[in-house]
Amino acid sequence: MADLRIVVTCAFGLESVIKRELMGLGCEPTVHSPGRVDTTGSAETVARLNVWLRSASRVGVLLGEGDAADFDQLFELVRACDWKSLLPADAAPVVRVRLRRSTIDSSRSAQAVAMRAIVDAMVGRGEMLPETGARFGIDITVLKDTASVVLDTSGEALHRRGYRTRSLPGQLKENLAAAIIQMTGWRGDRPLIDPFCGRGTIVIEAAMIAAGIAPGWNRGFAGEHLPWVGESAWTEA
C-alpha cells in the first residue's frame, strides 16, 4: 500500500518535536490538531515510524473521515472502510471512541455501533467474528459531528520500550524523557548530567540517542500482524 495517511499521536505540546523527528525519517509532516501530526507514506513508512519515533505515543493509519452527526452516519462511515483488506480474518478489533462537542452523547453506544459496522463489513450482517487472532485498536474521534477512523498499528503505547518490566507511580514516561532531551538540542556530543535521576529514564533515553539505538528495537507492534505491511518491512526498519 502506498500513499497511506499516517497519524502520529503525542502528548500535547510535543508536536514540534514529532515534526522534526518525522523530517529526520524522510517524511513531510503537517500538524493536524493538538496532540496529532499527520504525514503520508507506505507500509514501510508505518514500520519505520513505529520502530524509530522516540517521542510519539502511537502510529496509526487514517482509514476514513466524514459526517457523523448521528449513529446512522457513524455506522455508514465505519462500514465503508475496506476492513476485509485491512485486517486478518481472525482479527479481534478493539474500538475506542472519543467524543468532543458531538451531538452523539454516548461513547459506549458509539463503540457498539462502530463494532457492528466492522463485523458487517468483514463477515456479513448478523454474523460474528471469530476474534481468535491479534487485537487491533480502532480509534474513532468525533469532533463537531465529523468523525475520523484510525487503525492503530502500534499496539502498546510507544513509550513502552521493553527495557522495563514494570512502572512505578510518578515515573517519567520514556517518550516524554526522549522529547525533553531532543528539545535541549543534545545529540550525544557533550556530557549529559541528570542530578535528580530517579529511575534513570532520561539518561537511558539519552544513551539510546547517542548510540543510535532504535527505541522500538526490543518490543513488538500490532502492525506486525497486518498482512499488507509484511514481515520484510519490519525487518528492514
Backbone as a ProteinNet text record, in pm:
[ID]
protein_1_A
[PRIMARY]
MADLRIVVTCAFGLESVIKRELMGLGCEPTVHSPGRVDTTGSAETVARLNVWLRSASRVGVLLGEGDAADFDQLFELVRACDWKSLLPADAAPVVRVRLRRSTIDSSRSAQAVAMRAIVDAMVGRGEMLPETGARFGIDITVLKDTASVVLDTSGEALHRRGYRTRSLPGQLKENLAAAIIQMTGWRGDRPLIDPFCGRGTIVIEAAMIAAGIAPGWNRGFAGEHLPWVGESAWTEA
[TERTIARY]
84.3	0	87.7	57.8	130.9	34.8	91.2	11.1	-87.7	-43.4	-125	-124	-235.6	-241	-208.5	-92.1	-40.2	-61.4	-112.3	-142.4	-48.2	27.1	116.9	60.3	30	-21.5	90.4	73.2	175.4	109.8	184.7	135.6	123.7	23.4	5.7	134.1	175.3	294.2	417.3	408.6	524.8	516.2	419	400.2	525.5	592.5	711.3	824.7	835.1	936.6	906.4	780.7	741	766.3	738.4	763.2	910.4	999.4	1143.1	1183.5	1127.3	1158.4	1112.3	992.1	939.2	1027.1	1068.7	1154.4	1287.5	1338.7	1462.9	1450.1	1325.2	1299.5	1249	1261.7	1228	1082.3	1003.6	860.8	833.2	725.5	681.8	561.4	578.7	469.7	379.8	256.3	164.3	93.6	87.6	15.6	-133.2	-203.3	-347.6	-426.9	-387.1	-455.9	-365.2	-394.5	-311.2	-301.6	-178.2	-158.2	-156.1	-150.9	-154.8	-79.3	5.4	75.9	54.1	12.6	-14.9	99.7	114.2	208.8	156.3	229.2	191	309.8	280	387.5	332.8	421.5	387.8	379.8	355.9	357	493.9	598.6	733.9	751.5	687	692.5	627.8	515.9	446.2	539.4	608.9	701.3	816.3	872.6	987.3	951.6	835	795.1	770.2	709	686.8	818.6	914.9	1042.3	1128.8	1122.8	1221.5	1172.2	1042.5	995.8	1018.3	1084.5	1119.1	1016.3	948.5	862.1	713.8	679.5	539.3	470.6	336.9	255.7	210.8	161.9	115.4	129.7	133.8	131.6	9.7	-74.3	-194.5	-210.5	-306.7	-338.7	-482	-500.5	-634.4	-710.1	-821	-899.1	-1015	-1066.9	-1180.2	-1215	-1274.3	-1325	-1458.2	-1549.8	-1677.6	-1775.6	-1895.5	-2000.4	-2044.8	-2066.6	-2116.6	-2201.1	-2308.5	-2397.5	-2491.7	-2502.3	-2586.6	-2527.3	-2589.8	-2536.5	-2543	-2643.1	-2654.6	-2536.8	-2503.8	-2391.1	-2259.6	-2245.1	-2124.5	-2112.2	-2222.4	-2222.5	-2177.6	-2234.1	-2201.8	-2056.7	-2006.8	-1867.7	-1772.1	-1797.7	-1709.1	-1721	-1841.6	-1861.4	-1797.1	-1785.5	-1729.7	-1579.2	-1511	-1367.8	-1347.3	-1236.9	-1212.9	-1153.8	-1235.5	-1186.7	-1136.3	-1195.9	-1152.3	-1006.7	-965.8	-827.3	-734.5	-789.6	-707.1	-672.7	-767.7	-748.5	-748.6	-674.3	-683.1	-824	-860.5	-996.1	-1025.7	-922.2	-944.1	-914.5	-906.3	-870.6	-969.9	-919.2	-1004	-1000.3	-1091.3	-1090.1	-1131.2	-1065.4	-1099.7	-1127.6	-1254.1	-1294.3	-1283.7	-1216.8	-1206.5	-1263.9	-1355.2	-1425.8	-1403.3	-1372.7	-1364.2	-1461.9	-1544.2	-1643.3	-1606	-1603.4	-1572	-1673.1	-1754	-1856.4	-1938.7	-1981.4	-2055.7	-2201.1	-2291.2	-2431.2	-2451.2	-2358.6	-2358.2	-2307.8	-2390.1	-2358	-2320.4	-2305.4	-2270.8	-2156.1	-2037.9	-1923.6	-1943.7	-2011.6	-2035.2	-2125.2	-2231.3	-2320.1	-2248	-2164.6	-2088.2	-1991.4	-1930.7	-1841.8	-1917.4	-2037	-2116.6	-2156.2	-2194.1	-2232.9	-2114.2	-1998.4	-1879.6	-1836.2	-1843.6	-1804.8	-1898.2	-2026.3	-2122.8	-2094.3	-2053.5	-2022.5	-1900.7	-1799.1	-1679	-1712.6	-1790.1	-1827.6	-1909.9	-2006.8	-2089.8	-2004.4	-1903.3	-1818.3	-1728.3	-1688.1	-1593.1	-1660.5	-1772.1	-1831.9	-1980.2	-2040.1	-2180	-2272.8	-2387.1	-2484.1	-2534.8	-2534.6	-2584.7	-2485.6	-2367.9	-2266.7	-2176.1	-2086.8	-1994.1	-1851.1	-1759.9	-1618.2	-1564.3	-1470.3	-1411.6	-1327.4	-1260.2	-1178.4	-1077.6	-1015.8	-916.8	-773.3	-759.7	-627.1	-582.2	-495	-435.6	-538.6	-516.4	-603.1	-556	-651.2	-620	-706.1	-643.5	-716.9	-772.1	-898.3	-963	-1002.5	-936.6	-960.8	-1052.4	-1167.3	-1264.8	-1280.8	-1256.2	-1272.8	-1383.8	-1481.9	-1590.9	-1577.8	-1544.7	-1527.7	-1623.9	-1716	-1815	-1887.4	-1925.8	-2004.5	-1927.9	-1795.8	-1710.3	-1622.6	-1624.7	-1552.5	-1431.7	-1327.9	-1212.5	-1195.6	-1158.9	-1140.2	-993.7	-923.9	-779.6	-749.8	-673	-626.7	-493.5	-489.1	-366.6	-271.7	-149.4	-51.5	53.5	45.1	147.1	115.5	-10.9	-46.7	-24.8	67.4	100.7	157.8	130.7	181	332.4	384	524.3	621.1	570.7	663.8	707.7	637.4	676.3	785.8	909	1023.2	1057.2	1030.1	1065.8	1183.5	1247.9	1360.6	1319.1	1190.1	1138.7	1032.6	1036.4	937.5	812.5	821	703.1	719.6	605.7	605.1	577.9	626.9	604	532.2	458.3	387.5	483.9	444	524.3	643.1	658.6	772.7	755.1	861.5	858.5	846.8	752.3	737.3	858.2	894.1	1013.9	1006.5	889.2	879.7	885.6	835.7	846.1	990.8	1061.9	1204.4	1281.9	1252.7	1320.2	1288.8	1163.3	1125.1	1199.4	1211.2	1283.3	1427.8	1491.1	1630.3	1638.9	1549.1	1553.8	1526	1444.9	1416	1536.7	1631.5	1752.9	1854.6	1836.9	1933.4	2050.5	2049.1	2158.8	2156.4	2275.7	2284.6	2392.7	2442.8	2545.9	2686.6	2701.4	2832.7	2897.7	2831.6	2886	2824	2880.3	2826	2680.9	2607	2470.6	2462.4	2413.4	2402	2256.5	2204.2	2070.2	2085.6	2094.6	2122.9	2009.1	1887.9	1774.2	1726.1	1816.8	1796.6	1684.7	1649.5	1536.9	1555	1462.4	1468.1	1561.4	1622.2	1720.7	1664.2	1536.5	1473.4	1543.1	1575.1	1636.9	1773.7	1855.1	1989	1985	1888.4	1874.2	1835.9	1736.5	1694.4	1807.2	1883.3	1996.5	2101.3	2127.4	2224.9	2179.3	2050.5	1997.8	2009.7	1984.9	2000.3	2146.2	2238	2379.7	2432.6	2381.1	2428.8	2353.7	2250.5	2173.1	2088.7	2045.4	1962.3	1815.6	1746.8	1604.8	1524.8	1432.9	1354.2	1264.7	1228.9	1139.6	1208.4	1339.8	1413.9	1378.7	1330.5	1314.9	1168.9	1077.6	935.8	864.1	737.6	656.6	552.8	485.7	386	264.7	148.2	26.4	39.4	106.8	120.2	197.3	270	340	243	117.1	15.5	-70.7	-36.2	-111.2	-47.2	-118.6	-58	-12.7	-76.6	-40.1	85	131.5	259.8	372.3	365.2	462.4	583.1	634.3	746.1	871.5	892.5	1014.7	1023	907.9	908	958.9	918.9	963.2	1110	1151.4	1290.9	1380.3	1339.6	1417	1421.7	1308.8	1305.3	1400
-119.7	0	124.6	217.5	343.7	458	573.9	693.9	675	610.3	598.3	730.4	764.5	882	833.7	872	821.8	925.9	880.9	968.5	933.1	1031.4	1013	1093.9	1026.5	1096.8	1116.8	1222.5	1256	1336.1	1359.5	1445.5	1588	1661.5	1799.8	1878.7	1957.7	2040	1980.8	1854.4	1788	1780.9	1850.6	1842.2	1884.7	1988.4	2036.9	1934.3	1863.8	1758.9	1646.2	1606.3	1499.8	1541.9	1666.7	1714.7	1700.6	1738	1726.1	1579.6	1494.2	1351.8	1295.9	1333.5	1285.3	1329.8	1455.9	1505.1	1431.2	1399.3	1322.4	1181.7	1132.2	997.4	1000.9	1118	1130.5	1155.7	1199.9	1226.1	1375.8	1415	1554.1	1568	1630.8	1635.8	1758.2	1743.4	1856.4	1843.2	1951	1946.5	1948.6	1848.3	1838.2	1898.5	1867.9	1918.8	1896.2	1959.9	1937.3	1789.4	1742.7	1603	1509.7	1563.6	1479.3	1546.5	1470.1	1517.3	1414.8	1461.4	1371.9	1374.4	1264.7	1257.4	1154	1128.4	1025.4	932	813	718.3	582.2	485.5	349.1	260.1	132.5	36.4	33	48.4	52.9	172.6	283.3	402.6	375.7	306.1	271.7	194	95	15.2	101.9	183.7	265.9	364.5	425.6	522.9	455.8	338.1	265.9	232.2	187.8	144.6	262.7	375.3	481	608.4	634.7	758.2	748	846.5	843.2	913.1	1015.6	1098.6	1077	989.8	967.9	874.5	879.4	788	666.6	691.9	583.7	624.9	524.9	546.3	474.6	547	488.1	522.1	458.7	486	535.3	653.7	711.8	638.2	575.5	495.3	572.6	669	743.3	863.6	961.7	1081.4	1118.9	1169.3	1210	1252.9	1286.7	1332.8	1220.6	1256.6	1159.7	1233.9	1293.7	1368.5	1276.8	1150.4	1053.8	914.5	815.9	680.1	619.7	655	601.5	647.2	774.4	825.3	762.9	747.3	684.4	541	467.5	328.7	320.8	405	401.3	441.1	537.6	579.9	466.1	399	290.4	170.8	135.3	19.5	39.4	165.4	194	167	155.1	124.3	-20.1	-43	-173.6	-270.6	-311.5	-393	-529.8	-587	-719.4	-718.5	-608.6	-597.3	-550.5	-481.1	-418.9	-512.5	-596.8	-681	-828.5	-910	-1055.3	-1104.6	-1217.1	-1270	-1303.8	-1336.7	-1373.7	-1259.4	-1137.4	-1021.4	-999.5	-941.2	-903.9	-751.8	-680.9	-535.1	-485	-379.7	-313.8	-167.3	-129.1	6.4	100.3	213.9	318.9	446.6	510.6	628.1	747.4	860.8	987.3	1086	1148	1244.5	1383.8	1478.5	1616.6	1709.6	1772.2	1864.7	1800	1677.6	1599.3	1584.2	1577.2	1550.7	1405.1	1317.1	1180.8	1191	1149.3	1176.2	1052.4	937.6	815.2	745.2	746.5	679.2	528.1	474.3	329.9	285.4	360.9	327.1	342.9	446	467.1	352.3	299.9	184.4	64.3	41.1	-73.5	-59	61	85.9	64.1	117.5	103.4	-42.8	-114.4	-255.7	-335.8	-307.4	-376.5	-347.8	-224.5	-188	-265.1	-281.2	-355.1	-501.9	-560.8	-702.2	-722.1	-633.8	-645	-638.6	-548.2	-531.7	-652.7	-718.9	-829.2	-962.9	-990.7	-1125.1	-1123.4	-1007.2	-1001.3	-967.2	-915.9	-871.6	-988.4	-968.1	-1069.1	-1177.5	-1176.4	-1277.9	-1231.3	-1320.3	-1288.4	-1313.7	-1230.8	-1252.8	-1359.6	-1442.3	-1541.6	-1475.4	-1365.7	-1288.9	-1375.9	-1468.7	-1557.6	-1511.9	-1409.7	-1362.6	-1240.2	-1163.1	-1045.9	-936.1	-860.7	-747.3	-624.3	-546.8	-423.8	-310.5	-203	-86.8	-5.9	28.8	116.5	242.9	352.9	478.5	567.9	599.1	685.2	812.2	925.3	1054.7	1131.1	1177	1256.9	1397.6	1490.6	1630.4	1716	1781.9	1868	1792.6	1669.1	1586.8	1542.1	1550.9	1494.3	1388.2	1268.9	1156.9	1118	1071.3	1011.6	870.1	779.1	638.4	604.2	564.2	538.8	397.9	323.5	190.6	204.1	164.1	171.5	60.1	97.1	-3.4	-29.2	42.9	28.8	-82.1	-94.7	-189	-121.1	-171	-100	37	135	270.3	268	359.1	355.5	389.4	445.2	470.1	339	232.2	101.6	42.1	70.8	32.7	-115.9	-173.7	-312.5	-332.6	-222.8	-239.6	-227.2	-203.7	-202	-308.4	-379	-484.5	-432.1	-317.7	-262.4	-111.9	-43.3	101.3	132.6	246.2	292.3	426.8	461.1	589.8	707	802.5	922.2	903.9	786.3	759.3	832.8	898.4	971.1	872.8	898.9	811.4	825.5	715.2	711.2	807	817.5	907	1053.8	1085.6	1223.2	1257	1160.8	1182.2	1206.8	1128.4	1146.7	1283.5	1328.5	1459.9	1571.8	1560.3	1661.8	1672.1	1557.8	1557.5	1623.3	1587.7	1642.9	1792.5	1840.7	1984.1	2065.1	2000.5	2072.1	2083.6	2005.4	2005.1	1911.6	1835.4	1742.3	1625.8	1590.2	1481.2	1380	1386.1	1291.8	1341.9	1468.9	1524.1	1593.8	1592.1	1652.8	1583	1600.8	1530.7	1568.8	1474.1	1498.8	1459	1549	1523.2	1540	1440.1	1448.5	1434.1	1545	1538.1	1478.3	1471.8	1412	1291.1	1196.3	1094.4	995.8	972.5	883.4	745.6	707.2	575	571.3	684.3	686.2	695.4	733.6	733.8	828.8	948.9	1047.5	998.9	947.2	905.5	779.6	691.8	573.2	616.3	705	752.7	830.1	908	981.6	886.2	779.6	680.6	615.7	588.5	528.7	625.3	754.4	854.8	862.6	870.9	883.8	763	644.2	520.9	487.6	566.4	538.7	414.2	378.8	260.2	296.7	223.4	248.8	224.4	315.9	297.4	175.1	128.5	13.2	-116.7	-123.4	-243.7	-367	-344.1	-455.3	-484.2	-457.1	-478.5	-517.6	-556.2	-590.9	-483.5	-495.6	-396.8	-469.8	-408.9	-467.7	-480.4	-384.2	-383.7	-500.9	-573.9	-692.6	-802.3	-791.5	-891.1	-845.5	-731.9	-682.9	-737.3	-818.1	-880.8	-781.2	-664.4	-567.2	-487.4	-497.4	-435.5	-531.6	-652.6	-754.9	-761	-881.1	-902.5	-829.4	-820.3	-757.4	-609.8	-541.8	-400.9	-383.2	-473.8	-465.7	-504.8	-603.7	-645	-531.9	-466.4	-353.7	-237.8	-208.3	-99.6	-128.8
0	0	0	-91.1	-96.6	-65.4	-38.5	-12.4	102	207	326.9	401	462.5	550.5	692.1	738.8	866.1	974.6	1088.1	1201.3	1316	1361.7	1475.6	1592.8	1702.8	1819.9	1921.3	2002.5	2101.6	2213.3	2319.7	2427.1	2375.3	2425.3	2383.2	2409	2312.6	2326	2260.7	2218.8	2158.3	2005.8	1947.4	1802.5	1725.2	1771.4	1700	1706.6	1819.3	1831.8	1733.4	1725.1	1633.8	1489	1456.1	1320.1	1283.5	1375.6	1347.9	1332.9	1418	1406.3	1271.5	1230.7	1103.5	986.7	989.2	881.3	880.6	999.6	1008.3	954	949.8	897.4	753.1	691.3	549.8	519.3	617.8	598.2	597.4	531.9	528.7	622.3	739.2	837.1	821.4	867.1	879.6	1013.3	1090.6	1217.9	1188.9	1236.1	1210.5	1325.3	1446.8	1565.1	1685.1	1799.4	1918	1952.7	1973.2	2006.5	1887.8	1767.6	1647.4	1533.2	1466.6	1347.8	1237.5	1120.5	1007.8	907.8	836	725.8	627.9	521.6	425.4	402.7	353.1	327.4	290.8	289.3	251	374.1	350.9	461.3	527.3	447	502	593.7	560.1	645.1	780.2	778.9	903.7	996.2	941.8	1022.8	1073.7	986.1	1024.6	1135.6	1127.1	1229	1363.5	1362	1487.7	1556	1477.7	1534.3	1579.1	1505.8	1526.2	1593.7	1597.9	1663.3	1814	1871.2	2013.1	2102	2051.1	2136.3	2111.2	2018	1982.7	2081.2	2080.5	2161	2080.4	1959	1871.9	1725.7	1638.6	1493.8	1438.7	1367	1310.1	1163.6	1099.5	959.4	952.1	893.2	879.2	769.5	806.7	712.5	652.1	724.3	672.6	758.4	695.9	764.2	702.2	783.5	728.4	834.8	791.1	881.9	974.8	1100	1198.3	1300.4	1251	1339.2	1415.7	1373.2	1442.4	1423.3	1486.3	1481	1340.7	1262.6	1126.6	1040.8	1049.8	971.2	1018	1149.1	1201.6	1151.1	1152.4	1105.8	960.5	874.4	731.4	706.7	781.3	765.6	799.1	910.7	954	860.8	821.5	734.2	597.4	552.9	420.4	411.9	525.7	524.4	476.3	406.9	345.4	447.3	543.5	654.8	610.4	507.3	461.8	415.8	353.8	307.2	417.7	516.3	619.7	734	775.1	892.9	855.5	928.9	908.1	940.4	882.4	901.4	1046	1124.8	1265	1361.6	1309.2	1391.5	1505.3	1613.7	1727.4	1741.1	1672.8	1679.2	1817.7	1862.3	1988.6	1954.8	1962.2	1923.1	2041.8	2019.7	2121	2061.4	2134.1	2082.9	2174.8	2113	2186	2123.9	2207.1	2161	2210	2118.7	2154.1	2087.1	2168.5	2117.8	2006.5	2033	1934.7	1977.6	1879.5	1911.5	1954.3	1917.4	1971.9	2115.3	2210	2350.3	2431	2365	2437.6	2365.8	2426.2	2364.4	2363.4	2467.2	2472.1	2357.4	2330.9	2219	2085.7	2075.4	1952.1	1928.9	2035.3	2022.9	1967.4	2021.1	1976.6	1829.8	1789	1650.1	1556.5	1594.8	1511.4	1500.6	1611.3	1609.6	1519.2	1526.2	1440.6	1293.7	1263.2	1125.5	1074.8	1159.2	1120.9	1094.7	1185.4	1170.6	1043.5	1019.1	899.2	773	774.3	656.3	634	742.3	730.1	703.9	771.9	760.1	723.1	713.3	673.2	788.2	753.7	853.7	937.5	1068.3	1160	1196.1	1132.3	1161.7	1275	1318.3	1427.1	1382.6	1429.5	1403.3	1498.5	1453.3	1544.6	1654.1	1621.5	1716.8	1791.3	1719.1	1780.5	1753.3	1670.7	1631.6	1709.7	1647.5	1712.4	1736.2	1843.2	1875.4	1799	1747.8	1676.5	1730	1770.2	1818.2	1701.6	1709.9	1611.8	1687.1	1658.6	1729.3	1647.8	1704.3	1637.7	1720.6	1657.1	1722.9	1651	1726.3	1669.4	1724.4	1637.4	1674.9	1594	1664.1	1597.9	1484.8	1513.4	1421.9	1297.2	1302.1	1197.9	1262.2	1205.1	1265.2	1181.3	1250.2	1183.8	1236.8	1147.9	1182.3	1159.5	1265.5	1258.8	1308.3	1228.4	1267.5	1339.5	1465.2	1545	1503.4	1462.1	1420.9	1527.9	1640.1	1744.7	1844.2	1880.8	1988	2121.6	2201	2324.1	2290.5	2376.4	2353	2335.1	2253.5	2214.2	2327.4	2437.7	2548.6	2614.9	2587.7	2642.8	2554.6	2589.7	2507.3	2520.1	2636.9	2657.6	2751.1	2794.1	2886.5	3032.6	3059.4	3196.2	3211.1	3321.4	3343.8	3413.2	3480.3	3547.4	3563.6	3585.1	3605.5	3751	3794.7	3930.8	3928.2	4033.9	4038.3	4021.3	3938.9	3919.4	3827.1	3770	3681.6	3549.3	3503.1	3377.1	3260.7	3169.5	3054	2962.2	2901.3	2818.7	2700.2	2635.5	2520.2	2561.6	2681.1	2729.6	2764.2	2823.9	2852.6	2724	2620	2491.6	2432.2	2448.2	2396	2468.8	2599.8	2677.7	2629.7	2609.4	2561.5	2424.5	2335.4	2199.5	2198.2	2290.8	2297.7	2343.8	2413.2	2455.5	2343.6	2237.2	2129	2151.1	2261.4	2291.5	2195.3	2142	2044.6	2080.7	2203.9	2242.6	2221.3	2184	2153.8	2273.7	2388.2	2509.3	2629.8	2748.2	2866.1	2894.9	2950.2	2995.7	3142.3	3226.1	3369.5	3412.1	3481	3539.6	3690.9	3763	3907.2	3989.9	3932.3	4004	3924.3	3907	3806.2	3836.7	3962.6	3993.4	3934.2	3845.1	3782.3	3660.7	3628.1	3520.7	3380.1	3368.1	3235.9	3139.4	3185.2	3095.9	3047.3	3139.1	3096.8	3010.2	3034.4	2948.6	2807.2	2796.9	2665.1	2596.7	2675.1	2618.7	2563.7	2636.7	2590	2459.6	2448.4	2325.7	2207.8	2233.7	2127.9	2083.8	2180.9	2149.6	2073.2	2107.4	2044.6	1916	1883.5	1763.2	1772.5	1894.8	1915.1	1894.1	1810	1785.5	1912.5	1950.2	2071.6	2067.6	1947.9	1936.8	1902.9	1923	1881.4	1964.5	2089.3	2183.3	2216.7	2125	2152.1	2023	2038.4	1922.6	1894.9	1780.5	1737.9	1679.5	1697.3	1639.9	1488.9	1426.3	1281.2	1224.9	1309.7	1262	1220.2	1262.6	1227.4	1109.7	1048.3	932.9	805.8	729.4	610.8	505.2	496	392.7	428.8	552.7	586.7	551	598.4	559.7	651.7	671	763	717	585.8	535.4	574.4	585.6	623.6	765.9	854.2	993	1006	930.5	932.7	883.3	776.6	723.8	822.1	885.5	985.8	1100.7
[MASK]
+++++++++++++++++++++++++++++++++++++++++++++++++++++++++++++++++++++++++++++++++++++++++++++++++++++++++++++++++++++++++++++++++++++++++++++++++++++++++++++++++++++++++++++++++++++++++++++++++++++++++++++++++++++++++++++++++++++++++++++

